[in-house]
Amino acid sequence: MNSISLLVVFPFLMAYAAVRDLLTMLIPNTVSIALVVAFAAFAISGGLGWDVVAWHLGAGLAALAVTFTLFALGYIGGGDAKLVAATALWIGFDQLGDYLIIASLAGGALTLGLLAIRAHPLPFAVARLPFALHLHDAKTGVPYGIALALSALIVLPETAIWLRMLPA
């Protein structure tokens, strides 16, 4: 499989994670696993050197260590933790800071938006949708996968691996 086609897999999986999180408040493990497998295929077909792969693995493992700790402390969901780690594998250290800052800002905006929406009754047409009722419930968390996916899609075109695949 050609390297350029694999760059389509990452955006698709991120969008899928966002939609799944919005609709079900869950990010399936299969999404994170697929991201890791797709990165491995991308690294092989794209001819990434071991040094580049090692740095990307380091970014993923560092993100996993931090997000697993946040999950263990009850601050984030397990799906979010795994998605951040799998995303960091693709993003690498070069854009990891930007990814996390944008995700934090987008997540904050999403949280404030949800709080504002939850302060008012749902319109009748929307109130019949099970996911909308669940999302509107104050006991329900925030589908942070949306912010994570948005941030990843914003940052990906600035990453070294993306720029490497573009024609000179």
Protein backbone atom coordinates (compact mmCIF):
# COMPACT_ATOMS: atom_id res chain seq x y z
CA MET A 1 0.00 0.00 0.00
CA ASN A 2 1.37 3.36 -0.96
CA SER A 3 2.31 5.84 1.77
CA ILE A 4 0.03 8.60 0.54
CA SER A 5 -3.04 6.36 0.82
CA LEU A 6 -2.16 5.61 4.44
CA LEU A 7 -2.31 9.32 5.20
CA VAL A 8 -6.04 9.03 4.45
CA VAL A 9 -6.48 6.29 7.06
CA PHE A 10 -5.41 8.53 9.95
CA PRO A 11 -7.93 11.33 9.23
CA PHE A 12 -10.70 8.79 8.65
CA LEU A 13 -10.04 6.99 11.94
CA MET A 14 -9.89 10.30 13.84
CA ALA A 15 -13.21 11.41 12.37
CA TYR A 16 -14.71 8.01 13.19
CA ALA A 17 -13.47 8.26 16.79
CA ALA A 18 -15.07 11.70 17.13
CA VAL A 19 -18.42 10.54 15.78
CA ARG A 20 -18.42 7.39 17.92
CA ASP A 21 -17.58 9.40 21.02
CA LEU A 22 -20.35 11.89 20.25
CA LEU A 23 -22.95 9.18 19.68
CA THR A 24 -21.95 6.64 22.34
CA MET A 25 -19.49 8.35 24.72
CA LEU A 26 -17.06 5.53 23.91
CA ILE A 27 -14.01 5.32 21.69
CA PRO A 28 -13.57 1.67 20.74
CA ASN A 29 -10.19 0.04 21.33
CA THR A 30 -10.27 -1.01 17.69
CA VAL A 31 -9.78 2.62 16.66
CA SER A 32 -6.56 2.99 18.65
CA ILE A 33 -5.35 -0.43 17.51
CA ALA A 34 -6.10 0.44 13.89
CA LEU A 35 -4.15 3.70 14.27
CA VAL A 36 -1.11 1.82 15.60
CA VAL A 37 -1.29 -0.84 12.86
CA ALA A 38 -1.77 1.81 10.17
CA PHE A 39 1.26 3.71 11.49
CA ALA A 40 3.36 0.55 11.29
CA ALA A 41 2.24 0.00 7.69
CA PHE A 42 2.88 3.66 6.91
CA ALA A 43 6.36 3.51 8.45
CA ILE A 44 7.26 0.47 6.35
CA SER A 45 5.75 1.64 3.07
CA GLY A 46 6.95 5.22 3.58
CA GLY A 47 10.50 4.11 4.22
CA LEU A 48 10.76 5.82 7.59
CA GLY A 49 14.14 5.20 9.16
CA TRP A 50 14.47 3.49 12.52
CA ASP A 51 15.48 6.77 14.12
CA VAL A 52 12.25 8.45 12.96
CA VAL A 53 10.14 5.46 14.01
CA ALA A 54 11.84 5.44 17.42
CA TRP A 55 11.01 9.12 17.99
CA HIS A 56 7.38 8.50 17.03
CA LEU A 57 7.22 5.47 19.32
CA GLY A 58 8.70 7.63 22.07
CA ALA A 59 5.99 10.24 21.55
CA GLY A 60 3.30 7.57 21.71
CA LEU A 61 4.74 5.95 24.82
CA ALA A 62 5.23 9.30 26.58
CA ALA A 63 1.64 10.25 25.79
CA LEU A 64 0.44 6.85 27.01
CA ALA A 65 2.31 7.23 30.31
CA VAL A 66 0.80 10.65 30.97
CA THR A 67 -2.73 9.83 29.82
CA PHE A 68 -2.78 6.47 31.63
CA THR A 69 -1.90 8.34 34.83
CA LEU A 70 -4.69 10.85 34.16
CA PHE A 71 -7.07 7.95 33.52
CA ALA A 72 -6.00 6.18 36.73
CA LEU A 73 -6.67 9.41 38.65
CA GLY A 74 -10.14 9.64 37.07
CA TYR A 75 -9.52 12.80 35.06
CA ILE A 76 -10.04 11.34 31.57
CA GLY A 77 -11.64 8.29 30.02
CA GLY A 78 -9.70 5.23 28.97
CA GLY A 79 -10.66 5.64 25.32
CA ASP A 80 -9.38 9.20 25.36
CA ALA A 81 -6.09 8.07 26.91
CA LYS A 82 -5.54 5.40 24.26
CA LEU A 83 -6.58 7.73 21.44
CA VAL A 84 -4.10 10.41 22.57
CA ALA A 85 -1.30 7.84 22.67
CA ALA A 86 -2.14 6.40 19.24
CA THR A 87 -2.42 9.92 17.83
CA ALA A 88 0.93 10.94 19.36
CA LEU A 89 2.48 8.01 17.50
CA TRP A 90 1.45 9.67 14.23
CA ILE A 91 2.07 13.27 15.32
CA GLY A 92 5.50 12.70 16.83
CA PHE A 93 7.31 15.04 19.18
CA ASP A 94 7.63 17.80 16.56
CA GLN A 95 3.94 18.76 16.80
CA LEU A 96 2.89 17.02 20.02
CA GLY A 97 2.84 20.24 22.03
CA ASP A 98 0.65 21.99 19.46
CA TYR A 99 -1.64 18.95 19.31
CA LEU A 100 -2.13 18.96 23.08
CA ILE A 101 -2.65 22.72 23.30
CA ILE A 102 -5.22 22.75 20.49
CA ALA A 103 -6.96 19.70 21.98
CA SER A 104 -7.11 21.44 25.36
CA LEU A 105 -8.56 24.62 23.87
CA ALA A 106 -11.05 22.71 21.72
CA GLY A 107 -11.99 20.51 24.68
CA GLY A 108 -12.54 23.57 26.85
CA ALA A 109 -14.75 25.15 24.21
CA LEU A 110 -16.65 21.88 23.81
CA THR A 111 -17.15 21.62 27.57
CA LEU A 112 -18.38 25.20 27.87
CA GLY A 113 -20.70 24.66 24.90
CA LEU A 114 -22.14 21.50 26.44
CA LEU A 115 -22.65 23.23 29.79
CA ALA A 116 -24.51 26.04 28.02
CA ILE A 117 -26.68 23.59 26.10
CA ARG A 118 -27.38 21.53 29.20
CA ALA A 119 -28.65 24.64 30.98
CA HIS A 120 -31.63 24.72 28.60
CA PRO A 121 -34.23 22.13 27.61
CA LEU A 122 -33.61 20.29 24.38
CA PRO A 123 -35.78 21.27 21.42
CA PHE A 124 -38.55 18.73 20.84
CA ALA A 125 -37.15 17.43 17.53
CA VAL A 126 -33.75 16.73 19.10
CA ALA A 127 -35.12 15.42 22.39
CA ARG A 128 -36.28 12.25 20.62
CA LEU A 129 -32.74 11.26 19.70
CA PRO A 130 -31.28 8.87 22.31
CA PHE A 131 -27.71 10.15 21.92
CA ALA A 132 -28.89 13.76 22.35
CA LEU A 133 -30.74 12.88 25.55
CA HIS A 134 -27.70 11.07 26.89
CA LEU A 135 -25.34 13.91 25.92
CA HIS A 136 -27.69 16.48 27.48
CA ASP A 137 -27.68 14.65 30.81
CA ALA A 138 -25.56 16.54 33.35
CA LYS A 139 -24.20 13.19 34.64
CA THR A 140 -22.75 12.42 31.24
CA GLY A 141 -19.16 13.44 30.62
CA VAL A 142 -17.77 15.32 27.65
CA PRO A 143 -17.07 13.47 24.39
CA TYR A 144 -13.47 14.66 24.39
CA GLY A 145 -12.69 12.48 21.38
CA ILE A 146 -14.19 15.28 19.29
CA ALA A 147 -11.55 17.75 20.52
CA LEU A 148 -8.78 15.17 20.13
CA ALA A 149 -9.80 14.40 16.55
CA LEU A 150 -10.18 18.05 15.60
CA SER A 151 -6.77 18.87 16.99
CA ALA A 152 -5.15 15.93 15.21
CA LEU A 153 -6.67 16.94 11.89
CA ILE A 154 -5.47 20.52 12.35
CA VAL A 155 -1.92 19.52 13.32
CA LEU A 156 -1.31 16.56 10.97
CA PRO A 157 -0.50 18.65 7.86
CA GLU A 158 2.28 20.36 9.83
CA THR A 159 3.98 17.15 10.95
CA ALA A 160 7.31 16.01 9.58
CA ILE A 161 5.89 12.74 8.25
CA TRP A 162 3.11 14.53 6.35
CA LEU A 163 5.52 17.05 4.85
CA ARG A 164 7.87 14.23 3.91
CA MET A 165 5.15 12.62 1.78
CA LEU A 166 4.41 15.77 -0.20
CA PRO A 167 6.13 16.17 -3.55
CA ALA A 168 9.10 18.56 -3.45
